Amino acid sequence: MVFNYAEALWYLSGKNDLAFIAWYAPSMQRYSPDGISLPGTGYGARLKNFGADTFDQIERAIDILKNDDPDSKRAVLQIFSAEEDLYRRNIDVSCTLGLQLLLREEKLNMVSYMRANDAYVGMLNDIFSFTFLQEYIATRIDCKIGHYKHQVGSIHVYESTHERTLELLNSNETVPQSGTIPLMPVGTSPVTIRKLLEYESEIRSGLLSFNDMTNLNLTAYWRDVLMDLSPNQDRGRATPKGIRDNQSLLSTVSY
Ligand SMILES: O=c1ccn([C@H]2C[C@H](O)[C@@H](COP(=O)(O)O)O2)c(=O)[nH]1
């Protein structure tokens, strides 16, 4: 879960720097072609700084659905770029083509379109971060969350995780369902996200300790997220977990 919140915030930072995400998951270094960035997997740069004009697609989608055309079929967050090097020499090509937002009956639905998804390692992370984004946008529009549809061209597992995948599928393990699911607080804004990102950077620099976090001027939900990111967090503590909710929202996951 720590990685999930870190990845979601990393996307909202609008950057694709390796330093941020590798702090939570050092294995991400493997996918960086230059040791500095993740040009394909760092979706935040595409979402919030698309192309030469560094266009913020998230703010545009919110503006369209809020102020231009709530019924729009055009609120698409484009991630994959035709300019990416698709040859094997490139180790980091975007797996997500784009995310579509559809506001219907006052609920915000999301459809994700992926060219490829690793069902064992990548899928849950992707579903977490995309539905987190869906919830963030719904909060900004001030509407309820609708369905989430996950569309994938090639969904697969690798030989290295094949055994573990089969074990998981054959086990009786179930996902614990909690009674109440905290929702992202009303009033969450770009200012909130900016503040969170500043605090997150202080966590990585060792300037913000777990104990300092109790005094931050943040709602309990966002304080819990930050506490989750802290290296000296209390791992037994209950935290807001969007992912539990996501499972019931999924309408299709296998193709
Ligand atoms: O957000 C992501 C990014 C990558 N991958 C996985 C899918 C593929 O298994 C692999 C990328 O392989 P290529 O198709 O780029 O070779 O990474 C995901 O599942 N989700």
Short mmCIF file of N, CA, C and O and ligand atoms in Angstrom, two decimals, residues 7 11 31 40-41 43 88 90-96 114-119 121-123 125-126 129-130 154 156-158, ligand 1:
data_model
loop_
_atom_site.label_atom_id
_atom_site.label_comp_id
_atom_site.label_asym_id
_atom_site.label_seq_id
_atom_site.Cartn_x
_atom_site.Cartn_y
_atom_site.Cartn_z
N GLU A 7 2.96 5.99 -5.57
CA GLU A 7 2.82 6.05 -7.03
C GLU A 7 1.71 7.03 -7.43
O GLU A 7 1.86 7.82 -8.36
N TYR A 11 2.23 10.43 -9.64
CA TYR A 11 1.51 10.81 -10.87
C TYR A 11 0.98 12.24 -10.75
O TYR A 11 1.07 13.04 -11.67
N TYR A 31 13.91 -0.09 -14.73
CA TYR A 31 13.18 0.32 -15.94
C TYR A 31 13.60 1.70 -16.46
O TYR A 31 13.04 2.17 -17.43
N GLY A 40 8.47 6.34 -19.88
CA GLY A 40 7.24 5.62 -20.27
C GLY A 40 6.33 5.38 -19.08
O GLY A 40 5.12 5.62 -19.14
N THR A 41 6.90 4.92 -17.97
CA THR A 41 6.11 4.52 -16.80
C THR A 41 5.74 5.69 -15.90
O THR A 41 4.79 5.58 -15.12
N TYR A 43 3.79 8.15 -15.58
CA TYR A 43 2.60 8.68 -16.26
C TYR A 43 2.29 10.14 -15.88
O TYR A 43 1.63 10.86 -16.63
N ARG A 88 12.75 -2.84 -29.28
CA ARG A 88 13.15 -3.55 -28.05
C ARG A 88 14.24 -2.85 -27.26
O ARG A 88 14.37 -3.05 -26.06
N ASN A 90 14.33 0.07 -26.26
CA ASN A 90 13.74 0.96 -25.24
C ASN A 90 13.15 0.11 -24.11
O ASN A 90 12.22 -0.67 -24.34
N ILE A 91 13.64 0.30 -22.89
CA ILE A 91 13.17 -0.54 -21.79
C ILE A 91 11.97 0.05 -21.05
O ILE A 91 11.46 -0.54 -20.12
N ASP A 92 11.52 1.24 -21.46
CA ASP A 92 10.40 1.85 -20.72
C ASP A 92 9.40 2.52 -21.66
O ASP A 92 9.46 3.73 -21.90
N VAL A 93 8.48 1.72 -22.16
CA VAL A 93 7.42 2.22 -23.04
C VAL A 93 6.11 2.24 -22.25
O VAL A 93 5.83 1.30 -21.49
N SER A 94 5.32 3.28 -22.40
CA SER A 94 4.04 3.37 -21.65
C SER A 94 3.17 2.15 -21.92
O SER A 94 2.96 1.79 -23.08
N CYS A 95 2.67 1.55 -20.87
CA CYS A 95 1.75 0.42 -21.01
C CYS A 95 0.32 0.90 -21.07
O CYS A 95 -0.57 0.20 -21.56
N THR A 96 0.10 2.10 -20.54
CA THR A 96 -1.26 2.64 -20.54
C THR A 96 -1.43 3.58 -21.72
O THR A 96 -0.63 4.51 -21.90
N MET A 114 -5.26 -0.12 -21.78
CA MET A 114 -3.85 -0.48 -21.68
C MET A 114 -3.44 -1.40 -22.83
O MET A 114 -4.21 -2.26 -23.23
N ARG A 115 -2.23 -1.22 -23.32
CA ARG A 115 -1.75 -2.14 -24.36
C ARG A 115 -1.27 -3.43 -23.73
O ARG A 115 -1.35 -4.51 -24.31
N ALA A 116 -0.72 -3.35 -22.48
CA ALA A 116 -0.16 -4.52 -21.81
C ALA A 116 -0.26 -4.36 -20.31
O ALA A 116 -0.14 -3.24 -19.79
N ASN A 117 -0.49 -5.45 -19.62
CA ASN A 117 -0.57 -5.41 -18.15
C ASN A 117 -0.10 -6.73 -17.57
O ASN A 117 -0.59 -7.80 -17.95
N ASP A 118 0.86 -6.63 -16.66
CA ASP A 118 1.34 -7.79 -15.93
C ASP A 118 0.33 -8.06 -14.81
O ASP A 118 0.20 -7.26 -13.88
N ALA A 119 -0.37 -9.17 -14.91
CA ALA A 119 -1.49 -9.43 -13.99
C ALA A 119 -1.02 -9.67 -12.56
O ALA A 119 -1.76 -9.43 -11.62
N VAL A 121 2.12 -8.47 -11.12
CA VAL A 121 2.84 -7.34 -10.50
C VAL A 121 2.17 -6.00 -10.76
O VAL A 121 1.95 -5.20 -9.85
N GLY A 122 1.83 -5.74 -12.01
CA GLY A 122 1.41 -4.38 -12.37
C GLY A 122 -0.06 -4.05 -12.18
O GLY A 122 -0.41 -2.92 -11.87
N MET A 123 -0.91 -5.05 -12.38
CA MET A 123 -2.33 -4.74 -12.50
C MET A 123 -2.93 -4.06 -11.28
O MET A 123 -3.62 -3.04 -11.40
N ASN A 125 -1.45 -2.40 -8.93
CA ASN A 125 -0.89 -1.05 -8.77
C ASN A 125 -1.56 -0.08 -9.73
O ASN A 125 -1.90 1.05 -9.37
N ASP A 126 -1.73 -0.52 -10.97
CA ASP A 126 -2.34 0.36 -11.96
C ASP A 126 -3.79 0.67 -11.59
O ASP A 126 -4.23 1.82 -11.65
N SER A 129 -3.83 3.18 -8.70
CA SER A 129 -3.50 4.58 -9.01
C SER A 129 -4.54 5.21 -9.94
O SER A 129 -4.85 6.40 -9.82
N PHE A 130 -5.09 4.42 -10.85
CA PHE A 130 -6.08 5.00 -11.77
C PHE A 130 -7.39 5.33 -11.03
O PHE A 130 -8.01 6.36 -11.27
N SER A 154 -3.12 -6.99 -23.93
CA SER A 154 -2.42 -8.22 -23.54
C SER A 154 -2.27 -8.25 -22.02
O SER A 154 -1.50 -7.46 -21.46
N HIS A 156 -1.08 -10.67 -18.92
CA HIS A 156 -0.21 -11.85 -18.90
C HIS A 156 0.48 -11.98 -17.55
O HIS A 156 0.50 -11.04 -16.75
N VAL A 157 1.08 -13.15 -17.31
CA VAL A 157 2.04 -13.29 -16.20
C VAL A 157 3.32 -13.86 -16.80
O VAL A 157 3.29 -14.56 -17.81
N TYR A 158 4.43 -13.52 -16.15
CA TYR A 158 5.73 -14.01 -16.62
C TYR A 158 6.05 -15.35 -15.95
O TYR A 158 5.49 -15.69 -14.91
O1 LIG B 1 1.94 0.47 -15.64
C1 LIG B 1 2.47 -0.57 -16.05
C2 LIG B 1 3.71 -0.57 -16.67
C3 LIG B 1 4.22 -1.78 -17.10
N1 LIG B 1 3.54 -2.93 -16.94
C4 LIG B 1 4.08 -4.23 -17.45
C5 LIG B 1 3.34 -4.79 -18.64
C6 LIG B 1 4.40 -5.60 -19.33
O2 LIG B 1 4.47 -6.87 -18.71
C7 LIG B 1 5.69 -4.85 -19.04
C8 LIG B 1 6.16 -3.98 -20.18
O3 LIG B 1 6.62 -4.79 -21.20
P1 LIG B 1 6.79 -4.32 -22.73
O4 LIG B 1 5.50 -4.66 -23.44
O5 LIG B 1 7.04 -2.82 -22.72
O6 LIG B 1 7.93 -5.10 -23.22
O7 LIG B 1 5.43 -4.06 -17.90
C9 LIG B 1 2.31 -2.95 -16.31
O8 LIG B 1 1.68 -3.99 -16.13
N2 LIG B 1 1.81 -1.76 -15.90
#
